Structures are given as structure tokens and as C-alpha cells.
Amino acid sequence: MSIEVRNIYKTFGNFHALRGVSLKVNDGELLALLGPSGSGKTTLLRIIAGLDEPDPGSGGEVLFHGESVGGSRVGQRRVGFVFQHYALFRNMSVAENIAFGLKVRPRKVRPSKEQIRQKVQELLRLIQLETLEHRYPSQLSGGQRQRVALARALAIEPRVLLLDEPFGALDAKVRQGLRRWLRRLHDEIHVTSVLVTHDQEEALEVADRVVVMNDGRIEQIGTPDEVFHQPASEFVMEFLGNVNLFHGRVEAGQPVFEAVNGKGVPGKPARLLVRPFDLEIHAGGEAPGAVRARVKRIQSAGAQVKVELENGLRETLQVEMPHARYRELGLQVEQEVFCSPREARVFTEPGDS
């Protein structure tokens, strides 16, 4: 079941939540809406679900499999919705929570008790909680509760599955495990899904494609690899991880890095953004095109060694390197070094075209 939204505008008083958003979610795809708070991602999800409507008269439209669902109620859209805080019924067991959406259907389309029981057992196996069907939400961990919430959403056999920050209330380790579980589950059931998150790592790890949103607009749509390695804007690059900013210039199409602001020197002024793992430290002397800096902090606990430098303008630079390279350099706090970029993304300085 494909989803398409066309020219969606949504305002709340004087606040513009969405500004002409259009996108398509392919059949069986897991799409992540990623952005900071206030970027419009949850509003867009609620409009897809039918919980909110686009601004009247704006011409905005939502289509499921090419057919407009404008004006149809939430129940008619057959959407499964998973919230951040589970929203489980505390007085119902795990099995009763999963079965709820089936039991409240109108009598003419309600499955039999045996069919509901079989469906619940099938979903309990799917979420790997077969032995916990008689427990209550208060007797479950946060990760288990969220899996029950997902099973309840799937029980109605939704045409699309919408997840609003589903792992936001969980600790980091549980969240990481559930991300992998959700990806495996999606590969098994292939229901078209839209995931809202502000967690960059979550979006890049789970989604087939990522929609980066900012200020009610779409900044970029692409695969995780595309949005991370080929950011369409400075905002996308900065939002998807730490970056170092250099002021420099572009000469013959190539970035030239300066130790100080490059304005007033030949070439076109530019903002040069470099990921920490794309900065190289030279400890044995000055290197061509390198910037002089001083080591201020070393954090060696973790998969990568993180080194914090300070340049001549007292700006902080962040470098990440493998432990083997760190041992080879023999770095010490307050040591003077030089650093140079292996790769950079170039963005024109404001005011230049």
C-alpha cells in the first residue's frame, strides 16, 4: 500500500507546522521522518493517519494506493498507530491488549473468538512474547510493552503502520536492540511503514529511505547512505552528525582551508564542513594545507578515540580516529599539532551566490 501526500500545509495559530510538503512512500517501504522538534514530522504523520487535517482550502491531499482518503475517518483508513508511551490498557493482559482492536469491531465484521485467539497467538510469536500473554503492562519491561503496542497495531491488519517516536521513552541499550528487531520484523511482514524520530542513528539504521525535515519543509529525501554522505544542505550535514566548520575559499573548484577566515583572499569564500573522522592529525611537523592546533582533550574510551583540538582562533575542532592511529601518534594534552581534512563538503558563504 503506497502513501502519497501532496502540497500539505498546516498551521496552528501563527505557527506554520507544514509548508507545502509532498512525498511518496512506496509499497512495503519503511520510511523515516527525521528532524528536530518543531520540524513538522509528527504533524505530517497525524495527517496521514487522519488524526489531523491539512489547512482548508490549501489543496493538500493524502492518497493511499492512488486513492484520496481525504474526509475519511481514522478507522476507515485502517492505519496502525504506535505511540511513544505505549498507550496500553493497564487493566488488560497482554493478550487482551492485542485483541482489543478486533473485539471492538462491528458485529458483522468481527472475527470469532477462536479466530481472535489464533490471531493473538500468531502475534505473540511474532513479537517473541509467547509466555507472557497473561501478564499485565505493569509486569513488563519498557521494551516488552512497546512490542505489545506494536502487536496491537498489527492485529487489525493495517494497510499502513505509523510509528511516532516508538523508542523515545526507552534507555539507549534497549532502544538499540528494538531497532534491530523492528528492522527484522519489517523485512518479514513488509507492511508500508512511516517512522517519526529525532534520533539520527535510529533513522539511518532502520529506514529504507530518510526524509530530513526542518521548519515545516523537506530538506532532503534519500537512502541513509545518500543523506549522510551526500547532504543536500548545510543543515542536513550538521543534523546528521558532528561537523567541523572551516572558513576558506574555493579555487578552481577545489576547497582551500585557511587557519583564519578566508575572506579577502583570492577565490570564492566558502564554508567548509568536515566530519570528525575525515580530519587527519599530523604530529611530526607542518603538512601542506594543514591548520595549526593544540590538543585540549583526549577521550579514548569507546570504539574510536575522540580528540578535541583548539585552533588559533580558539575554535574547537573534533577529530575521531582508530585506536591504532592514536597509539601511533602518541598524542598528549597541550601538544601542538597540525590537522588537515581528507574530505569536505563545500557550502557558499551567506551573501555569496
mmCIF file of C-alpha atoms in Angstrom:
data_model
loop_
_atom_site.group_PDB
_atom_site.id
_atom_site.type_symbol
_atom_site.label_atom_id
_atom_site.label_comp_id
_atom_site.label_asym_id
_atom_site.label_seq_id
_atom_site.Cartn_x
_atom_site.Cartn_y
_atom_site.Cartn_z
ATOM 1 C CA MET A 1 0.000 0.000 0.000
ATOM 2 C CA SER A 2 1.707 3.191 -1.172
ATOM 3 C CA ILE A 3 1.169 6.534 0.585
ATOM 4 C CA GLU A 4 1.348 9.890 -1.139
ATOM 5 C CA VAL A 5 0.958 13.363 0.329
ATOM 6 C CA ARG A 6 0.637 16.353 -1.966
ATOM 7 C CA ASN A 7 1.183 20.001 -1.114
ATOM 8 C CA ILE A 8 0.330 19.706 2.586
ATOM 9 C CA TYR A 9 0.055 22.927 4.592
ATOM 10 C CA LYS A 10 -0.789 23.006 8.291
ATOM 11 C CA THR A 11 -0.896 25.985 10.636
ATOM 12 C CA PHE A 12 -1.686 26.235 14.342
ATOM 13 C CA GLY A 13 -2.473 29.879 15.009
ATOM 14 C CA ASN A 14 0.573 31.784 13.794
ATOM 15 C CA PHE A 15 2.794 28.691 13.732
ATOM 16 C CA HIS A 16 3.430 27.093 10.329
ATOM 17 C CA ALA A 17 3.890 23.377 11.057
ATOM 18 C CA LEU A 18 3.979 22.271 7.409
ATOM 19 C CA ARG A 19 4.741 24.402 4.361
ATOM 20 C CA GLY A 20 3.746 22.667 1.113
ATOM 21 C CA VAL A 21 5.099 19.175 1.893
ATOM 22 C CA SER A 22 4.891 16.490 -0.807
ATOM 23 C CA LEU A 23 6.338 12.981 -0.735
ATOM 24 C CA LYS A 24 5.590 9.371 -1.654
ATOM 25 C CA VAL A 25 6.116 6.240 0.437
ATOM 26 C CA ASN A 26 6.480 3.165 -1.756
ATOM 27 C CA ASP A 27 4.555 -0.053 -1.185
ATOM 28 C CA GLY A 28 6.273 -2.130 1.526
ATOM 29 C CA GLU A 29 8.820 0.597 2.339
ATOM 30 C CA LEU A 30 9.950 1.715 5.789
ATOM 31 C CA LEU A 31 10.373 5.491 5.595
ATOM 32 C CA ALA A 32 11.789 7.610 8.433
ATOM 33 C CA LEU A 33 10.716 11.212 9.031
ATOM 34 C CA LEU A 34 13.748 12.744 10.737
ATOM 35 C CA GLY A 35 14.179 16.231 12.119
ATOM 36 C CA PRO A 36 14.429 18.397 15.232
ATOM 37 C CA SER A 37 11.467 19.240 17.456
ATOM 38 C CA GLY A 38 9.069 21.535 15.640
ATOM 39 C CA SER A 39 10.138 20.452 12.164
ATOM 40 C CA GLY A 40 6.650 19.113 11.323
ATOM 41 C CA LYS A 41 7.298 15.355 11.254
ATOM 42 C CA THR A 42 4.668 14.325 13.841
ATOM 43 C CA THR A 43 2.099 16.705 12.328
ATOM 44 C CA LEU A 44 2.654 15.063 8.950
ATOM 45 C CA LEU A 45 2.243 11.605 10.500
ATOM 46 C CA ARG A 46 -1.034 12.617 12.168
ATOM 47 C CA ILE A 47 -2.362 13.974 8.857
ATOM 48 C CA ILE A 48 -1.526 10.676 7.148
ATOM 49 C CA ALA A 49 -3.371 8.846 9.942
ATOM 50 C CA GLY A 50 -6.410 11.133 9.717
ATOM 51 C CA LEU A 51 -5.960 12.448 13.264
ATOM 52 C CA ASP A 52 -5.419 15.938 11.812
ATOM 53 C CA GLU A 53 -6.464 17.541 8.529
ATOM 54 C CA PRO A 54 -4.497 19.839 6.193
ATOM 55 C CA ASP A 55 -5.419 23.522 6.209
ATOM 56 C CA PRO A 56 -8.793 24.000 4.478
ATOM 57 C CA GLY A 57 -8.519 25.494 1.024
ATOM 58 C CA SER A 58 -4.807 24.702 0.697
ATOM 59 C CA GLY A 59 -5.356 21.910 -1.834
ATOM 60 C CA GLY A 60 -3.440 19.404 0.277
ATOM 61 C CA GLU A 61 -4.215 15.758 -0.364
ATOM 62 C CA VAL A 62 -3.399 12.329 1.133
ATOM 63 C CA LEU A 63 -3.643 9.241 -1.054
ATOM 64 C CA PHE A 64 -3.435 5.543 -0.192
ATOM 65 C CA HIS A 65 -2.545 3.444 -3.234
ATOM 66 C CA GLY A 66 -3.518 6.301 -5.536
ATOM 67 C CA GLU A 67 -6.931 6.917 -3.940
ATOM 68 C CA SER A 68 -7.675 10.023 -1.884
ATOM 69 C CA VAL A 69 -8.531 9.357 1.765
ATOM 70 C CA GLY A 70 -9.439 12.962 2.499
ATOM 71 C CA GLY A 71 -12.543 13.169 4.659
ATOM 72 C CA SER A 72 -12.425 9.507 5.700
ATOM 73 C CA ARG A 73 -12.332 8.757 9.419
ATOM 74 C CA VAL A 74 -9.324 7.248 11.175
ATOM 75 C CA GLY A 75 -10.936 3.814 11.440
ATOM 76 C CA GLN A 76 -11.810 3.793 7.750
ATOM 77 C CA ARG A 77 -8.177 4.333 6.777
ATOM 78 C CA ARG A 78 -7.108 1.081 8.530
ATOM 79 C CA VAL A 79 -3.984 2.627 9.977
ATOM 80 C CA GLY A 80 -1.964 1.026 12.761
ATOM 81 C CA PHE A 81 -0.542 3.697 15.097
ATOM 82 C CA VAL A 82 2.201 3.114 17.678
ATOM 83 C CA PHE A 83 2.867 5.906 20.180
ATOM 84 C CA GLN A 84 5.967 6.729 22.228
ATOM 85 C CA HIS A 85 4.347 5.952 25.581
ATOM 86 C CA TYR A 86 2.761 2.595 24.635
ATOM 87 C CA ALA A 87 -0.859 3.631 25.486
ATOM 88 C CA LEU A 88 -1.629 0.100 26.692
ATOM 89 C CA PHE A 89 -4.718 -0.588 28.802
ATOM 90 C CA ARG A 90 -3.390 -1.191 32.318
ATOM 91 C CA ASN A 91 -6.351 -3.338 33.378
ATOM 92 C CA MET A 92 -5.942 -5.713 30.418
ATOM 93 C CA SER A 93 -3.477 -8.549 29.995
ATOM 94 C CA VAL A 94 -1.011 -8.704 27.121
ATOM 95 C CA ALA A 95 -3.347 -10.958 25.142
ATOM 96 C CA GLU A 96 -6.365 -8.729 25.849
ATOM 97 C CA ASN A 97 -4.478 -5.604 24.756
ATOM 98 C CA ILE A 98 -3.504 -7.245 21.458
ATOM 99 C CA ALA A 99 -7.053 -8.472 20.855
ATOM 100 C CA PHE A 100 -8.737 -5.156 21.675
ATOM 101 C CA GLY A 101 -8.912 -3.763 18.142
ATOM 102 C CA LEU A 102 -10.507 -6.966 16.876
ATOM 103 C CA LYS A 103 -13.066 -7.269 19.696
ATOM 104 C CA VAL A 104 -14.434 -3.744 19.215
ATOM 105 C CA ARG A 105 -15.151 -4.181 15.512
ATOM 106 C CA PRO A 106 -18.820 -4.026 14.469
ATOM 107 C CA ARG A 107 -20.515 -7.404 14.905
ATOM 108 C CA LYS A 108 -20.842 -8.013 11.148
ATOM 109 C CA VAL A 109 -17.064 -7.842 10.573
ATOM 110 C CA ARG A 110 -15.867 -9.032 13.979
ATOM 111 C CA PRO A 111 -13.823 -12.268 13.910
ATOM 112 C CA SER A 112 -14.986 -15.215 16.005
ATOM 113 C CA LYS A 113 -13.488 -15.811 19.450
ATOM 114 C CA GLU A 114 -11.400 -18.658 18.047
ATOM 115 C CA GLN A 115 -10.126 -16.514 15.174
ATOM 116 C CA ILE A 116 -9.189 -13.742 17.608
ATOM 117 C CA ARG A 117 -7.391 -16.256 19.849
ATOM 118 C CA GLN A 118 -5.431 -17.627 16.880
ATOM 119 C CA LYS A 119 -4.519 -14.108 15.725
ATOM 120 C CA VAL A 120 -3.279 -13.169 19.199
ATOM 121 C CA GLN A 121 -1.137 -16.317 19.403
ATOM 122 C CA GLU A 122 0.313 -15.591 15.974
ATOM 123 C CA LEU A 123 1.244 -12.048 17.014
ATOM 124 C CA LEU A 124 2.688 -13.192 20.343
ATOM 125 C CA ARG A 125 5.041 -15.455 18.393
ATOM 126 C CA LEU A 126 5.885 -12.601 16.052
ATOM 127 C CA ILE A 127 6.890 -10.295 18.920
ATOM 128 C CA GLN A 128 8.547 -13.182 20.805
ATOM 129 C CA LEU A 129 6.411 -12.865 23.960
ATOM 130 C CA GLU A 130 4.501 -16.171 23.793
ATOM 131 C CA THR A 131 4.969 -16.922 27.508
ATOM 132 C CA LEU A 132 3.764 -13.518 28.738
ATOM 133 C CA GLU A 133 0.211 -13.417 27.387
ATOM 134 C CA HIS A 134 -1.399 -13.362 30.879
ATOM 135 C CA ARG A 135 0.816 -10.628 32.312
ATOM 136 C CA TYR A 136 -0.286 -7.011 32.721
ATOM 137 C CA PRO A 137 1.613 -3.962 31.379
ATOM 138 C CA SER A 138 2.930 -3.121 34.852
ATOM 139 C CA GLN A 139 4.676 -6.524 34.907
ATOM 140 C CA LEU A 140 6.565 -5.890 31.648
ATOM 141 C CA SER A 141 9.751 -4.017 30.800
ATOM 142 C CA GLY A 142 9.586 -0.924 28.616
ATOM 143 C CA GLY A 143 10.828 -2.832 25.580
ATOM 144 C CA GLN A 144 8.254 -5.590 26.096
ATOM 145 C CA ARG A 145 5.451 -3.035 26.426
ATOM 146 C CA GLN A 146 6.433 -1.401 23.177
ATOM 147 C CA ARG A 147 6.410 -4.756 21.401
ATOM 148 C CA VAL A 148 2.894 -5.387 22.742
ATOM 149 C CA ALA A 149 1.819 -1.953 21.463
ATOM 150 C CA LEU A 150 3.193 -2.854 18.039
ATOM 151 C CA ALA A 151 1.382 -6.205 18.058
ATOM 152 C CA ARG A 152 -1.876 -4.455 18.963
ATOM 153 C CA ALA A 153 -1.421 -2.117 15.986
ATOM 154 C CA LEU A 154 -0.743 -5.078 13.679
ATOM 155 C CA ALA A 155 -3.755 -7.089 14.941
ATOM 156 C CA ILE A 156 -6.189 -5.096 12.806
ATOM 157 C CA GLU A 157 -4.093 -5.926 9.708
ATOM 158 C CA PRO A 158 -3.466 -2.257 8.890
ATOM 159 C CA ARG A 159 -2.850 -1.031 5.385
ATOM 160 C CA VAL A 160 -0.080 1.183 6.752
ATOM 161 C CA LEU A 161 1.831 1.274 10.042
ATOM 162 C CA LEU A 162 2.701 4.638 11.618
ATOM 163 C CA LEU A 163 5.203 4.878 14.474
ATOM 164 C CA ASP A 164 5.638 8.120 16.425
ATOM 165 C CA GLU A 165 8.961 8.091 18.327
ATOM 166 C CA PRO A 166 8.239 4.473 19.378
ATOM 167 C CA PHE A 167 11.516 4.010 21.259
ATOM 168 C CA GLY A 168 11.927 7.521 22.657
ATOM 169 C CA ALA A 169 10.997 6.556 26.234
ATOM 170 C CA LEU A 170 13.487 3.669 26.426
ATOM 171 C CA ASP A 171 17.111 3.616 27.536
ATOM 172 C CA ALA A 172 19.866 3.505 24.921
ATOM 173 C CA LYS A 173 20.676 -0.219 25.096
ATOM 174 C CA VAL A 174 17.031 -1.340 24.911
ATOM 175 C CA ARG A 175 16.413 1.156 22.094
ATOM 176 C CA GLN A 176 19.302 -0.249 20.084
ATOM 177 C CA GLY A 177 18.041 -3.819 20.428
ATOM 178 C CA LEU A 178 14.487 -2.855 19.457
ATOM 179 C CA ARG A 179 15.713 -1.014 16.369
ATOM 180 C CA ARG A 180 17.312 -4.188 15.060
ATOM 181 C CA TRP A 181 14.207 -6.175 15.988
ATOM 182 C CA LEU A 182 11.900 -3.713 14.185
ATOM 183 C CA ARG A 183 14.016 -3.919 11.026
ATOM 184 C CA ARG A 184 13.883 -7.730 11.032
ATOM 185 C CA LEU A 185 10.135 -7.624 11.700
ATOM 186 C CA HIS A 186 9.547 -5.233 8.816
ATOM 187 C CA ASP A 187 11.540 -7.448 6.455
ATOM 188 C CA GLU A 188 9.216 -10.290 7.456
ATOM 189 C CA ILE A 189 5.801 -8.593 7.238
ATOM 190 C CA HIS A 190 6.508 -5.907 4.564
ATOM 191 C CA VAL A 191 3.771 -3.526 5.710
ATOM 192 C CA THR A 192 4.267 0.035 4.467
ATOM 193 C CA SER A 193 5.586 1.947 7.483
ATOM 194 C CA VAL A 194 6.397 5.538 8.428
ATOM 195 C CA LEU A 195 8.641 6.104 11.447
ATOM 196 C CA VAL A 196 8.960 9.501 13.130
ATOM 197 C CA THR A 197 12.199 10.048 15.030
ATOM 198 C CA HIS A 198 14.658 12.763 16.037
ATOM 199 C CA ASP A 199 17.381 10.114 16.541
ATOM 200 C CA GLN A 200 19.739 10.236 13.556
ATOM 201 C CA GLU A 201 21.296 6.853 14.282
ATOM 202 C CA GLU A 202 17.860 5.237 14.534
ATOM 203 C CA ALA A 203 16.721 6.610 11.165
ATOM 204 C CA LEU A 204 19.936 5.659 9.378
ATOM 205 C CA GLU A 205 19.944 2.136 10.818
ATOM 206 C CA VAL A 206 16.270 1.210 10.367
ATOM 207 C CA ALA A 207 14.850 3.010 7.327
ATOM 208 C CA ASP A 208 14.918 2.212 3.608
ATOM 209 C CA ARG A 209 14.775 5.957 2.940
ATOM 210 C CA VAL A 210 15.068 9.007 5.165
ATOM 211 C CA VAL A 211 13.151 12.291 4.886
ATOM 212 C CA VAL A 212 15.053 15.084 6.647
ATOM 213 C CA MET A 213 12.671 17.856 7.736
ATOM 214 C CA ASN A 214 13.289 21.359 9.028
ATOM 215 C CA ASP A 215 10.922 24.244 9.751
ATOM 216 C CA GLY A 216 7.936 22.550 8.111
ATOM 217 C CA ARG A 217 9.763 21.710 4.893
ATOM 218 C CA ILE A 218 11.632 18.748 3.437
ATOM 219 C CA GLU A 219 15.368 19.383 3.206
ATOM 220 C CA GLN A 220 16.274 16.085 1.545
ATOM 221 C CA ILE A 221 14.893 12.623 0.723
ATOM 222 C CA GLY A 222 17.218 9.717 0.082
ATOM 223 C CA THR A 223 18.651 6.435 1.268
ATOM 224 C CA PRO A 224 20.581 6.526 4.559
ATOM 225 C CA ASP A 225 23.819 6.443 2.568
ATOM 226 C CA GLU A 226 22.727 9.332 0.326
ATOM 227 C CA VAL A 227 21.599 11.724 3.062
ATOM 228 C CA PHE A 228 24.696 11.052 5.182
ATOM 229 C CA HIS A 229 27.392 11.067 2.502
ATOM 230 C CA GLN A 230 25.737 13.434 0.001
ATOM 231 C CA PRO A 231 23.889 16.019 2.135
ATOM 232 C CA ALA A 232 21.845 18.454 0.068
ATOM 233 C CA SER A 233 22.325 21.325 2.507
ATOM 234 C CA GLU A 234 24.435 22.501 5.396
ATOM 235 C CA PHE A 235 21.511 21.810 7.730
ATOM 236 C CA VAL A 236 21.331 18.143 6.690
ATOM 237 C CA MET A 237 25.041 17.615 7.190
ATOM 238 C CA GLU A 238 25.062 19.267 10.619
ATOM 239 C CA PHE A 239 21.923 17.455 11.789
ATOM 240 C CA LEU A 240 23.220 14.017 10.802
ATOM 241 C CA GLY A 241 26.312 14.126 12.997
ATOM 242 C CA ASN A 242 29.151 16.228 14.351
ATOM 243 C CA VAL A 243 30.936 18.505 11.894
ATOM 244 C CA ASN A 244 33.862 20.906 11.967
ATOM 245 C CA LEU A 245 33.429 24.271 10.269
ATOM 246 C CA PHE A 246 36.295 25.933 8.414
ATOM 247 C CA HIS A 247 36.133 29.261 6.636
ATOM 248 C CA GLY A 248 38.140 29.108 3.435
ATOM 249 C CA ARG A 249 37.823 29.590 -0.271
ATOM 250 C CA VAL A 250 37.224 27.633 -3.446
ATOM 251 C CA GLU A 251 39.894 27.859 -6.158
ATOM 252 C CA ALA A 252 39.464 26.033 -9.473
ATOM 253 C CA GLY A 253 36.616 24.062 -7.952
ATOM 254 C CA GLN A 254 38.733 22.806 -5.036
ATOM 255 C CA PRO A 255 38.381 23.800 -1.344
ATOM 256 C CA VAL A 256 41.328 25.589 0.247
ATOM 257 C CA PHE A 257 41.433 25.636 4.042
ATOM 258 C CA GLU A 258 42.684 28.609 5.974
ATOM 259 C CA ALA A 259 43.775 28.903 9.597
ATOM 260 C CA VAL A 260 41.792 32.147 9.734
ATOM 261 C CA ASN A 261 38.677 33.381 7.976
ATOM 262 C CA GLY A 262 39.317 33.214 4.242
ATOM 263 C CA LYS A 263 37.538 36.434 3.296
ATOM 264 C CA GLY A 264 39.700 38.946 1.486
ATOM 265 C CA VAL A 265 41.909 36.252 -0.070
ATOM 266 C CA PRO A 266 41.710 35.132 -3.719
ATOM 267 C CA GLY A 267 38.958 32.699 -4.555
ATOM 268 C CA LYS A 268 35.311 32.390 -3.632
ATOM 269 C CA PRO A 269 34.603 32.471 0.147
ATOM 270 C CA ALA A 270 33.042 29.252 1.372
ATOM 271 C CA ARG A 271 32.044 27.348 4.490
ATOM 272 C CA LEU A 272 33.872 24.030 4.511
ATOM 273 C CA LEU A 273 32.322 21.301 6.665
ATOM 274 C CA VAL A 274 34.328 18.239 7.680
ATOM 275 C CA ARG A 275 33.248 15.181 9.672
ATOM 276 C CA PRO A 276 35.482 14.375 12.676
ATOM 277 C CA PHE A 277 36.598 11.094 11.085
ATOM 278 C CA ASP A 278 37.687 12.990 7.953
ATOM 279 C CA LEU A 279 40.204 15.159 9.830
ATOM 280 C CA GLU A 280 43.793 13.907 9.926
ATOM 281 C CA ILE A 281 46.242 14.888 12.693
ATOM 282 C CA HIS A 282 49.934 15.377 11.860
ATOM 283 C CA ALA A 283 52.140 15.254 14.929
ATOM 284 C CA GLY A 284 55.548 15.327 13.270
ATOM 285 C CA GLY A 285 55.516 18.758 11.658
ATOM 286 C CA GLU A 286 53.534 21.031 9.382
ATOM 287 C CA ALA A 287 51.749 19.452 6.433
ATOM 288 C CA PRO A 288 50.628 21.222 3.234
ATOM 289 C CA GLY A 289 47.207 22.831 3.665
ATOM 290 C CA ALA A 290 47.112 21.916 7.368
ATOM 291 C CA VAL A 291 45.808 24.056 10.234
ATOM 292 C CA ARG A 292 47.879 24.579 13.394
ATOM 293 C CA ALA A 293 46.091 23.483 16.579
ATOM 294 C CA ARG A 294 46.644 22.324 20.155
ATOM 295 C CA VAL A 295 45.337 19.146 21.782
ATOM 296 C CA LYS A 296 42.899 20.060 24.590
ATOM 297 C CA ARG A 297 41.199 16.757 25.463
ATOM 298 C CA ILE A 298 41.515 13.067 24.609
ATOM 299 C CA GLN A 299 38.697 10.559 25.119
ATOM 300 C CA SER A 300 39.953 7.039 24.411
ATOM 301 C CA ALA A 301 37.035 5.061 25.899
ATOM 302 C CA GLY A 302 34.929 3.708 23.033
ATOM 303 C CA ALA A 303 35.250 2.235 19.573
ATOM 304 C CA GLN A 304 37.015 5.388 18.302
ATOM 305 C CA VAL A 305 39.387 7.791 20.038
ATOM 306 C CA LYS A 306 37.945 11.311 20.174
ATOM 307 C CA VAL A 307 40.428 14.184 20.234
ATOM 308 C CA GLU A 308 39.407 17.778 20.898
ATOM 309 C CA LEU A 309 41.671 20.444 19.363
ATOM 310 C CA GLU A 310 41.761 24.228 19.599
ATOM 311 C CA ASN A 311 42.917 26.269 16.604
ATOM 312 C CA GLY A 312 44.500 29.713 16.524
ATOM 313 C CA LEU A 313 41.096 31.387 16.696
ATOM 314 C CA ARG A 314 40.308 29.453 19.888
ATOM 315 C CA GLU A 315 37.686 27.428 17.996
ATOM 316 C CA THR A 316 37.156 23.787 18.890
ATOM 317 C CA LEU A 317 37.841 21.052 16.328
ATOM 318 C CA GLN A 318 36.772 17.448 16.827
ATOM 319 C CA VAL A 319 38.764 14.525 15.434
ATOM 320 C CA GLU A 320 37.935 10.808 15.555
ATOM 321 C CA MET A 321 40.466 8.083 14.786
ATOM 322 C CA PRO A 322 41.071 4.350 15.298
ATOM 323 C CA HIS A 323 42.950 3.316 18.440
ATOM 324 C CA ALA A 324 45.864 2.053 16.348
ATOM 325 C CA ARG A 325 46.344 5.509 14.786
ATOM 326 C CA TYR A 326 46.128 7.162 18.223
ATOM 327 C CA ARG A 327 48.845 4.903 19.611
ATOM 328 C CA GLU A 328 50.977 5.592 16.535
ATOM 329 C CA LEU A 329 50.716 9.379 17.019
ATOM 330 C CA GLY A 330 51.363 9.251 20.780
ATOM 331 C CA LEU A 331 49.270 12.365 21.397
ATOM 332 C CA GLN A 332 49.403 14.306 24.677
ATOM 333 C CA VAL A 333 47.180 17.080 26.051
ATOM 334 C CA GLU A 334 48.574 20.572 25.207
ATOM 335 C CA GLN A 335 50.687 19.122 22.396
ATOM 336 C CA GLU A 336 50.900 21.319 19.288
ATOM 337 C CA VAL A 337 49.848 19.532 16.098
ATOM 338 C CA PHE A 338 48.603 20.215 12.589
ATOM 339 C CA CYS A 339 45.376 18.877 11.117
ATOM 340 C CA SER A 340 44.119 18.640 7.570
ATOM 341 C CA PRO A 341 40.872 17.395 6.014
ATOM 342 C CA ARG A 342 40.713 14.281 3.885
ATOM 343 C CA GLU A 343 37.279 15.228 2.579
ATOM 344 C CA ALA A 344 34.969 18.222 2.938
ATOM 345 C CA ARG A 345 31.568 19.441 1.835
ATOM 346 C CA VAL A 346 31.588 22.976 0.461
ATOM 347 C CA PHE A 347 28.763 25.460 1.078
ATOM 348 C CA THR A 348 28.803 29.042 -0.185
ATOM 349 C CA GLU A 349 29.178 31.732 2.440
ATOM 350 C CA PRO A 350 25.916 33.618 3.198
ATOM 351 C CA GLY A 351 25.558 36.534 0.813
ATOM 352 C CA ASP A 352 27.566 34.861 -1.957
ATOM 353 C CA SER A 353 25.983 33.169 -4.952
#
